[in-house]
Amino acid sequence: MGTRTRASLSFGLRAGRAMRYLRAMVGLTQTGLTETAAWKDLVAHARELDGERIDALLARDPGRATRWVREVAGLRVDLAKHRATEQTLTLLVALAEARGLPAAIARMFAGERINATEGRAVLHVALRNRSGRPVEVDGVDVMPEVRAVLDAMRAFAREVRDGTLRGARGDRFADVVNVGIGGSDLGPMMVCEALHPHWIDGPIRPHFVSNVDPAHLGRTLHGLRPETTLFVVASKTFTTQETLANARAARAWLVDALGEGAVGAHFAAVSTNHEEVGKFGISRERTFGFWDWVGGRYSLWSAIGLPIALAIGFEGFEALLAGAHEVDEHLRTAPLAENVPALLALLGVWYANFLGAESWAVLPYAQALHRLPAWLQQGDMESNGKSVDLQGHSIDDYTTGPIVWGEPGTNGQHAFYQLLHQGTRLVPVDFLAALQPDWPREGTPEPLATMLRDQHLLLLSNVIAQAEALMVGKSLSAARRELEAQGLSPDEVARLAPHKVFEGNRPSTTITFDRLDPRTLGALLALYEHRIFAQGVIWGVNSFDQWGVELGKQLAKTVEAELRGSASASEHDASTEALIAEVRRASR
Ligand code: F6P
């Protein structure tokens, strides 16, 4: 075991002891995952594999370069650069079987209430079900309702885009502003960014306002014309503070310019809470519903995807659904050893639980995917950032969801890749790249078109090189030789060489696809969603609730009332009191 892995494991154990103590204080008992034979086999296997290098595995078995590539729905998932052998995969699959992953997948598709703490089914797969098969919750097929909402979205998107539906003064809509946060923002926003070439020449430009910071709405409205702006207020609960504050301010902006009577023509809503939507003044005809079995962070496939349909057209939105459905079918039917989302999940578990990785970096070599890491942060961390298992047992002897982070390459290379290559932490990486560029597009003039094509080649050479560099590294002797070749003195060579060593053996997955079109994007996102689900099953957590976001929301209400002076100061700690006093002073 490398010193770094040992150090991080020993930190993990110390942290585990502290957590055990805390859990004991609040009366939670412990879960049994680490006592299973499958887990213990993996612990032993990690020891056996200590010191094994990925590049050596490839050198001994070049066939691994093709055998460890999996294909699903137009995605080529290259697993060859993992610190893992066939035996590792066999043991990981055994763990998944021991944890009942196949049965859990079947339960999800069967509409069972697997979100146990909220008593809800989990059926984002129904939203993109193109099979014609019914999907039942408590014996009732949800597909007719799903199709009815899709039909309503299709009609609305078509009529806005072709100018049948217009603003209060008869203008065609040119901009749609989605007002929502979390899952009611990140999914559609990330998809619209990713599919920018599909709407840039179209009739509707999408915008997204999420932050309660007035700068977000203020800046977005600046430059928009009320006459041609459509707002979609997206909130599953329609109680989210940030969304309601932004929606009210947007409404005031519109009313100021066009009068109260314009609200009906310029506002639509996406929500499960028809009562609150009605109170806001949005009619039932302009409200697109969804269901409690759609988790916020899994909702872009529902009417929450309305801005996508408005921007790229409904056919594009359907292609997105179709790509996701293909991966759903794969998840449902492929044996675990061939099941790509399951394998990705298991390799993530391998690094997190057996090799001490604390985080996972997602690095798209596609500018269009620049918000993918943000979407995945909510998807993964809100789903699996849990420390209590489904039975209510405390989890204190293994880690659950990792810290997810990332930025597009090549920007990241000039920022944090230093840590990936030479830092003390093991960070497994996902690289993503499209083989065909979005740019140049048809009609791009020369010489720009040739230059842009050439830049795409630069982009691809960087992603390939980074994966190689992480794996191969550079030895001390190679670093010495390089410095000697530059003519440095022996002393200088000895002084500088250690700083130029790359230990390598750092794992990565490379996911490539032909082009970032709606169908491929849908497949990619579903792949990640199911990776999250499968990991949640291994860790025994409920990946579909999010109680951890509630405490801060609750306290913010108390603090807000105190800042407004509408409530007398309640008991806070001294530090919180000081911050409240500071804000009070500043706003006097
Ligand atoms: O605060 C977390 C959260 O509940 C997310 O799970 C959800 O996606 C987001 O807030 C927005 O919620 P809503 O769609 O109800 O406004």
XYZ file of C-alpha atoms and ligand atoms in Angstrom:
604
model
C 0.000 0.000 0.000
C 1.436 3.436 -0.934
C 2.208 5.787 1.940
C -0.430 8.179 0.713
C -3.141 5.580 0.616
C -2.077 4.456 4.120
C -2.146 8.024 5.410
C -5.588 8.648 4.039
C -6.877 5.319 5.392
C -5.492 6.076 8.832
C -7.139 9.494 8.713
C -10.319 7.726 7.642
C -10.094 5.390 10.640
C -9.544 8.243 13.062
C -12.467 10.111 11.517
C -14.462 6.873 11.730
C -13.768 6.595 15.478
C -14.874 10.168 15.994
C -18.031 9.532 13.988
C -18.738 6.337 15.975
C -18.553 8.368 19.160
C -20.883 11.018 17.796
C -23.342 8.421 16.560
C -23.326 6.703 19.926
C -24.200 10.061 21.471
C -27.278 10.408 19.264
C -28.213 6.757 19.727
C -27.675 5.333 16.229
C -26.460 1.770 15.775
C -24.006 0.492 13.222
C -24.535 -1.061 9.795
C -22.972 -4.418 8.749
C -21.594 -3.898 5.237
C -17.952 -4.188 6.226
C -18.654 -7.517 7.928
C -19.791 -9.172 4.699
C -17.549 -11.754 3.029
C -17.638 -9.814 -0.251
C -16.308 -6.711 1.505
C -13.575 -8.612 3.342
C -12.495 -10.261 0.085
C -12.061 -6.824 -1.434
C -10.059 -5.594 1.558
C -7.699 -8.563 1.136
C -7.564 -8.072 -2.617
C -6.634 -4.393 -2.194
C -3.649 -5.531 -0.100
C -2.614 -8.096 -2.687
C -2.827 -5.531 -5.442
C -0.772 -2.980 -3.540
C 2.169 -1.905 -5.675
C 0.596 -3.147 -8.911
C 0.775 -0.563 -11.657
C -1.852 0.099 -14.312
C 0.763 0.541 -17.033
C 2.309 -2.797 -16.066
C -1.105 -4.469 -16.308
C -1.434 -3.060 -19.813
C 2.092 -4.046 -20.776
C 1.514 -7.645 -19.655
C -1.895 -7.802 -21.301
C -2.264 -5.381 -24.238
C -5.629 -6.993 -25.057
C -6.958 -5.196 -21.976
C -6.993 -2.009 -24.057
C -9.930 -3.368 -26.032
C -11.413 -5.900 -23.601
C -11.919 -3.238 -20.954
C -13.876 -1.000 -23.296
C -17.662 -1.147 -22.985
C -20.145 0.366 -25.419
C -23.628 1.512 -24.617
C -26.001 3.831 -26.492
C -23.231 5.448 -28.544
C -20.940 5.899 -25.539
C -17.544 4.213 -25.587
C -16.508 3.701 -21.989
C -12.820 2.893 -21.673
C -11.985 1.255 -18.343
C -8.495 0.042 -19.298
C -6.695 2.642 -17.171
C -8.044 1.461 -13.846
C -6.050 0.142 -10.929
C -7.960 -3.091 -11.180
C -7.672 -6.605 -12.553
C -10.254 -9.101 -13.807
C -10.241 -10.428 -10.248
C -11.070 -6.947 -8.927
C -14.084 -6.770 -11.204
C -15.192 -10.263 -10.213
C -15.013 -9.356 -6.519
C -16.793 -6.058 -7.065
C -19.568 -7.780 -8.981
C -19.830 -10.273 -6.105
C -20.231 -7.318 -3.737
C -23.009 -5.889 -5.923
C -24.739 -9.249 -5.926
C -24.356 -9.604 -2.168
C -25.921 -6.155 -1.760
C -28.845 -7.139 -3.992
C -28.213 -4.704 -6.824
C -30.111 -6.706 -9.488
C -33.144 -6.926 -7.208
C -32.892 -3.220 -6.360
C -32.863 -2.341 -10.070
C -35.932 -4.518 -10.606
C -37.683 -2.855 -7.661
C -37.040 0.612 -9.070
C -38.470 -0.282 -12.493
C -41.412 -2.036 -10.815
C -42.441 1.233 -9.169
C -41.836 0.039 -5.598
C -41.523 2.752 -2.985
C -37.753 2.468 -2.717
C -37.483 6.032 -1.411
C -38.427 4.653 1.972
C -38.025 7.764 4.118
C -40.482 9.673 1.946
C -42.606 6.656 1.034
C -42.189 7.303 -2.689
C -41.484 5.324 -5.824
C -38.492 6.446 -7.905
C -39.496 6.538 -11.537
C -37.490 8.998 -13.574
C -37.102 5.981 -15.872
C -40.870 6.203 -16.576
C -40.448 9.760 -17.852
C -38.291 8.463 -20.696
C -39.971 5.101 -21.135
C -40.302 4.704 -24.897
C -41.081 1.000 -24.774
C -44.837 1.124 -24.668
C -44.720 -1.026 -21.510
C -46.799 0.181 -18.567
C -45.027 1.387 -15.434
C -47.132 0.895 -12.367
C -47.220 2.453 -8.927
C -49.625 0.612 -6.612
C -51.168 -1.092 -9.610
C -51.835 2.133 -11.534
C -50.024 2.716 -14.813
C -48.366 6.155 -14.696
C -47.613 6.219 -18.428
C -50.896 7.823 -19.598
C -50.220 10.825 -17.322
C -46.589 10.978 -18.410
C -47.670 11.020 -22.050
C -50.344 13.651 -21.371
C -47.770 16.036 -19.887
C -45.373 15.337 -22.747
C -48.179 16.141 -25.198
C -48.885 19.407 -23.389
C -45.184 20.283 -23.467
C -45.003 19.445 -27.170
C -47.934 21.727 -27.990
C -46.683 24.566 -25.799
C -43.122 24.386 -27.166
C -44.377 24.289 -30.740
C -46.746 27.220 -30.270
C -44.191 29.381 -28.506
C -41.562 28.584 -31.106
C -43.804 29.178 -34.137
C -45.299 32.346 -32.718
C -48.853 31.043 -32.190
C -48.487 31.883 -28.501
C -47.358 35.445 -28.036
C -46.799 38.022 -25.353
C -49.498 40.345 -24.019
C -48.718 42.993 -26.646
C -48.709 40.532 -29.526
C -44.910 40.118 -29.790
C -43.302 36.759 -30.497
C -41.337 35.397 -27.570
C -37.569 35.535 -28.017
C -36.291 34.653 -24.531
C -37.371 32.188 -21.902
C -36.184 32.670 -18.330
C -36.323 29.575 -16.143
C -36.678 30.540 -12.498
C -35.773 27.573 -10.313
C -32.964 26.150 -8.205
C -31.268 22.795 -7.569
C -32.903 20.114 -9.672
C -35.309 22.697 -11.055
C -32.367 24.549 -12.554
C -29.217 22.474 -12.923
C -30.603 19.785 -15.243
C -32.264 21.981 -17.868
C -29.522 24.599 -17.580
C -26.725 22.054 -18.083
C -28.564 20.461 -21.017
C -29.244 23.805 -22.708
C -25.570 24.716 -22.335
C -24.548 21.327 -23.737
C -26.887 21.655 -26.707
C -26.180 25.273 -27.508
C -25.549 24.548 -31.233
C -29.099 23.194 -31.390
C -30.747 26.463 -30.369
C -28.362 29.223 -31.292
C -30.135 29.904 -34.605
C -33.597 29.130 -33.265
C -36.393 31.417 -32.144
C -35.911 31.052 -28.357
C -32.892 31.811 -26.198
C -32.948 30.136 -22.757
C -31.775 31.854 -19.554
C -31.607 30.478 -16.028
C -31.981 32.308 -12.745
C -31.424 30.293 -9.587
C -29.491 32.201 -6.936
C -31.424 34.379 -4.502
C -28.552 36.832 -4.900
C -30.295 39.765 -6.630
C -27.344 39.958 -8.995
C -28.512 36.804 -10.755
C -31.986 38.008 -11.668
C -30.884 41.617 -12.090
C -28.162 40.709 -14.514
C -30.374 38.297 -16.476
C -33.233 40.775 -16.908
C -30.839 43.511 -17.925
C -30.967 43.495 -21.705
C -34.206 41.490 -21.959
C -37.448 43.040 -23.211
C -40.566 42.328 -21.128
C -42.672 42.178 -24.324
C -40.715 39.204 -25.667
C -39.811 37.398 -22.431
C -41.512 34.265 -21.158
C -40.910 33.081 -17.586
C -41.092 29.468 -16.487
C -41.253 29.175 -12.715
C -39.925 25.700 -11.985
C -40.344 24.326 -8.493
C -41.483 20.866 -7.522
C -42.754 22.103 -4.163
C -43.425 25.732 -5.113
C -42.277 26.657 -1.619
C -38.562 27.166 -2.274
C -37.525 30.523 -0.865
C -35.042 31.455 -3.571
C -37.343 30.543 -6.444
C -40.347 32.368 -5.025
C -38.285 35.488 -4.315
C -36.936 35.526 -7.864
C -40.332 34.714 -9.371
C -42.004 37.550 -7.462
C -39.327 40.010 -8.551
C -39.589 38.836 -12.170
C -43.353 39.282 -11.986
C -42.926 42.824 -10.637
C -40.529 43.637 -13.497
C -43.073 42.413 -16.028
C -46.067 44.107 -14.390
C -44.181 47.387 -14.177
C -43.686 47.349 -17.951
C -46.838 45.645 -19.228
C -49.386 45.756 -16.406
C -50.953 43.093 -14.187
C -52.960 41.682 -17.077
C -49.774 40.508 -18.819
C -48.863 37.908 -16.169
C -51.045 35.178 -17.653
C -49.424 35.437 -21.077
C -45.835 35.712 -19.829
C -45.697 33.148 -17.036
C -45.816 29.356 -17.001
C -45.092 27.021 -14.114
C -43.736 23.524 -13.628
C -44.729 22.089 -10.289
C -46.488 19.356 -8.338
C -48.129 21.996 -6.130
C -51.050 23.341 -8.171
C -52.533 25.203 -5.229
C -49.479 27.402 -4.628
C -49.005 27.940 -8.380
C -52.604 29.168 -8.555
C -52.003 31.607 -5.678
C -49.045 33.014 -7.598
C -51.419 33.807 -10.477
C -50.441 31.200 -13.035
C -53.376 29.416 -14.645
C -53.888 25.671 -14.697
C -53.475 25.653 -18.522
C -50.025 27.144 -18.142
C -48.992 24.738 -15.365
C -47.104 21.607 -16.308
C -47.309 18.943 -13.670
C -45.123 16.145 -12.483
C -45.263 13.650 -9.653
C -43.818 12.928 -6.238
C -41.980 9.915 -7.716
C -39.713 12.283 -9.671
C -36.836 13.415 -7.468
C -35.783 17.038 -8.037
C -32.273 16.095 -9.153
C -33.690 13.452 -11.519
C -36.338 15.732 -12.998
C -34.889 17.172 -16.190
C -36.781 14.438 -18.093
C -40.106 15.722 -16.784
C -41.781 19.060 -17.496
C -38.777 20.566 -15.671
C -37.178 20.053 -19.101
C -39.625 22.562 -20.639
C -36.901 25.184 -21.297
C -34.982 22.488 -23.190
C -38.011 21.780 -25.387
C -38.552 25.526 -25.889
C -34.915 26.058 -26.851
C -34.132 23.053 -29.043
C -37.650 21.993 -30.049
C -39.655 19.050 -28.771
C -38.080 16.559 -31.208
C -34.688 17.295 -29.669
C -36.124 16.815 -26.187
C -37.566 13.467 -27.250
C -34.182 12.425 -28.628
C -32.718 13.209 -25.192
C -35.348 10.950 -23.617
C -34.637 8.224 -26.170
C -30.906 8.214 -25.380
C -31.644 7.912 -21.675
C -34.161 5.132 -22.301
C -31.534 3.115 -24.146
C -29.317 3.217 -21.060
C -32.305 2.403 -18.823
C -32.920 -0.726 -20.876
C -29.253 -1.610 -20.592
C -29.315 -1.155 -16.808
C -32.446 -3.278 -16.557
C -31.277 -6.160 -18.726
C -27.466 -6.400 -18.846
C -25.764 -8.836 -16.462
C -23.770 -7.043 -13.792
C -20.389 -7.908 -15.302
C -21.472 -6.191 -18.539
C -23.613 -3.510 -16.988
C -21.841 -0.226 -17.652
C -23.459 2.006 -15.004
C -23.000 -0.785 -12.461
C -19.330 -1.210 -13.386
C -18.732 2.542 -13.133
C -20.412 2.521 -9.745
C -18.344 -0.428 -8.553
C -15.057 1.108 -9.642
C -16.067 4.249 -7.740
C -16.722 2.088 -4.664
C -13.343 0.397 -5.166
C -11.473 3.690 -5.000
C -13.582 5.241 -2.258
C -13.791 2.293 0.110
C -10.723 0.188 -0.593
C -8.086 2.602 -1.883
C -8.927 5.663 0.214
C -10.102 8.126 -2.478
C -12.156 10.988 -1.067
C -13.225 12.641 -4.264
C -14.035 12.020 -7.909
C -13.202 14.478 -10.680
C -15.309 14.749 -13.823
C -13.410 16.513 -16.554
C -15.271 17.107 -19.811
C -13.053 17.893 -22.758
C -16.076 19.603 -24.261
C -16.797 23.208 -23.413
C -20.462 22.453 -24.033
C -20.435 20.226 -20.941
C -19.066 22.917 -18.686
C -21.990 22.641 -16.255
C -21.996 18.840 -16.171
C -19.893 18.728 -12.968
C -22.348 21.114 -11.268
C -25.312 18.922 -12.246
C -23.449 15.821 -11.086
C -22.562 17.468 -7.797
C -26.224 17.728 -6.927
C -27.028 14.346 -8.458
C -24.324 12.491 -6.603
C -23.748 14.428 -3.400
C -27.406 15.113 -2.600
C -28.163 11.443 -3.324
C -25.321 9.624 -1.607
C -23.944 12.148 0.884
C -25.533 10.142 3.694
C -24.329 8.651 6.967
C -27.346 6.614 7.970
C -28.419 3.494 6.092
C -31.902 2.503 5.014
C -32.484 0.681 8.290
C -31.561 3.776 10.268
C -28.163 2.402 11.269
C -25.243 4.724 11.599
C -22.600 4.371 8.887
C -19.270 4.928 10.524
C -16.945 2.232 9.224
C -17.006 3.065 5.535
C -17.381 6.192 3.467
C -20.374 6.897 1.235
C -20.687 9.452 -1.589
C -17.415 11.135 -2.598
C -16.845 14.815 -3.171
C -17.598 15.408 -6.834
C -15.846 18.167 -8.675
C -14.532 19.163 -12.057
C -14.156 21.751 -14.765
C -13.772 21.483 -18.493
C -10.411 20.495 -19.865
C -8.209 22.163 -20.899
C -8.985 24.924 -18.375
C -8.498 22.557 -15.471
C -5.037 21.640 -16.735
C -3.926 25.187 -16.008
C -5.549 25.213 -12.608
C -5.874 22.076 -10.479
C -4.224 19.311 -12.511
C -1.068 19.886 -10.494
C -2.837 18.182 -7.599
C -4.140 15.383 -9.814
C -0.639 14.602 -11.036
C 1.558 15.261 -8.014
C -0.727 15.799 -5.013
C -0.909 13.449 -2.044
C -4.470 12.345 -2.743
C -5.780 9.650 -5.031
C -8.424 11.214 -7.283
C -10.077 8.920 -9.819
C -10.991 10.870 -12.916
C -13.625 10.668 -15.657
C -12.539 12.202 -18.939
C -15.232 12.942 -21.519
C -14.711 13.836 -25.163
C -16.674 14.123 -28.404
C -14.812 12.848 -31.452
C -16.574 15.310 -33.743
C -16.548 18.981 -32.804
C -19.613 21.208 -32.435
C -17.615 23.900 -34.144
C -17.029 24.720 -36.975
C -20.649 24.463 -38.037
C -22.115 24.533 -41.512
C -21.544 27.976 -42.898
C -18.521 28.813 -40.724
C -16.271 30.744 -43.124
C -12.660 29.889 -43.915
C -10.030 30.182 -42.606
C -11.872 30.047 -39.275
C -13.420 26.642 -40.053
C -10.032 25.008 -40.650
C -8.562 26.650 -37.582
C -11.422 25.477 -35.358
C -11.113 21.910 -36.685
C -7.452 22.058 -35.839
C -8.251 23.272 -32.312
C -10.488 20.268 -31.778
C -7.511 18.067 -32.558
C -5.528 19.953 -29.923
C -8.345 19.341 -27.463
C -8.362 15.592 -28.171
C -4.589 15.323 -27.968
C -4.768 16.901 -24.529
C -7.388 14.517 -23.160
C -5.493 11.469 -24.409
C -2.202 12.808 -23.065
C -3.621 13.639 -19.646
C -4.995 10.129 -19.150
C -1.657 8.724 -20.243
C 0.351 11.072 -18.019
C -1.756 10.245 -14.964
C -1.189 6.549 -15.531
C 2.434 6.431 -16.695
C 3.936 9.232 -14.621
C 7.640 9.987 -14.746
C 10.277 8.174 -12.689
C 13.138 9.799 -10.799
C 15.676 8.406 -13.254
C 13.705 9.758 -16.222
C 13.491 13.149 -14.517
C 17.265 13.057 -13.921
C 17.989 12.131 -17.522
C 15.872 15.041 -18.762
C 17.708 17.522 -16.564
C 21.101 16.116 -17.529
C 20.161 16.464 -21.200
C 19.485 20.143 -20.508
C 23.092 20.450 -19.351
C 22.421 21.045 -15.634
C 25.166 20.398 -13.090
C 24.957 17.173 -11.003
C 24.018 19.252 -7.948
C 21.221 20.983 -9.795
C 20.003 17.666 -11.209
C 19.906 16.167 -7.705
C 18.116 19.249 -6.296
C 15.450 19.531 -8.997
C 14.779 15.942 -10.018
C 12.456 14.992 -7.080
C 10.165 17.900 -7.978
C 9.811 16.569 -11.511
C 8.743 13.074 -10.529
C 5.200 11.938 -11.312
C 4.391 8.764 -9.435
C 1.694 7.898 -12.008
C -0.612 4.933 -11.473
C -3.509 7.365 -11.211
C -6.695 5.888 -12.646
C -9.132 7.288 -15.147
C -12.176 6.356 -17.203
C -12.349 7.883 -20.672
C -15.818 8.214 -22.160
C -15.902 9.125 -25.830
C -18.803 9.540 -28.241
C -19.153 10.614 -31.803
C -20.974 13.889 -31.292
C -22.705 15.646 -28.418
C -26.225 15.430 -29.838
C -29.401 15.220 -27.701
C -29.577 11.429 -27.878
C -25.966 10.920 -26.795
C -26.320 13.481 -24.044
C -29.421 11.715 -22.745
C -27.503 8.449 -22.636
C -24.558 10.011 -20.829
C -26.739 11.596 -18.154
C -28.699 8.394 -17.563
C -25.413 6.536 -17.227
C -24.376 8.849 -14.413
C -27.797 8.746 -12.754
C -27.662 4.968 -12.594
C -24.076 5.021 -11.350
C -25.352 7.038 -8.402
C -28.245 4.640 -7.786
C -26.027 1.550 -7.917
C -23.556 3.072 -5.448
C -26.394 3.971 -3.107
C -27.493 0.317 -3.174
C -23.967 -0.893 -2.329
C -23.707 1.577 0.544
C -27.232 0.794 1.700
C -28.371 4.422 1.705
C -31.525 6.018 0.354
C -30.254 7.891 -2.700
C -33.565 9.671 -3.166
C -34.169 11.788 -0.089
C -32.251 14.914 0.961
C -32.931 15.660 4.609
C -29.468 17.154 4.892
C -30.555 20.341 3.150
C -33.332 21.093 5.630
C -31.567 22.343 8.761
C -29.886 25.267 7.020
C -33.179 26.238 5.366
C -34.935 26.194 8.766
C -32.303 28.327 10.461
C -32.234 30.791 7.544
C -35.898 31.566 8.221
C -35.151 32.433 11.851
C -32.162 34.557 10.904
C -34.144 36.297 8.146
C -36.856 37.314 10.605
C -34.227 38.678 12.966
C -32.445 40.606 10.208
C -35.754 42.174 9.219
C -36.407 43.039 12.836
C -39.733 41.175 12.713
C -38.593 38.751 15.396
C -36.682 39.294 18.580
C -33.231 37.803 18.643
C -33.323 34.125 19.517
C -30.511 32.262 21.201
C -27.549 31.840 18.897
C -23.939 31.064 19.552
C -21.611 34.050 19.889
C -20.202 33.733 16.381
C -23.635 33.668 14.717
C -24.759 36.593 16.904
C -21.756 38.611 15.753
C -22.562 38.002 12.066
C -26.208 38.978 12.583
C -25.106 42.151 14.324
C -22.718 42.959 11.490
C -25.441 42.642 8.836
C -27.832 44.711 10.963
C -25.243 47.470 11.259
C -24.564 47.424 7.500
C -28.233 47.613 6.547
C -29.155 50.432 8.936
O -32.768 22.192 -1.324
C -32.705 21.026 -2.037
C -33.867 20.850 -2.968
O -34.957 20.343 -2.277
C -33.485 19.947 -4.128
O -33.577 18.618 -3.839
C -34.392 20.427 -5.197
O -33.939 20.026 -6.458
C -34.314 21.911 -4.968
O -34.263 22.062 -3.572
C -35.438 22.721 -5.533
O -36.680 22.324 -5.031
P -38.009 22.759 -5.718
O -38.029 22.220 -7.103
O -39.105 22.189 -4.865
O -38.057 24.275 -5.731
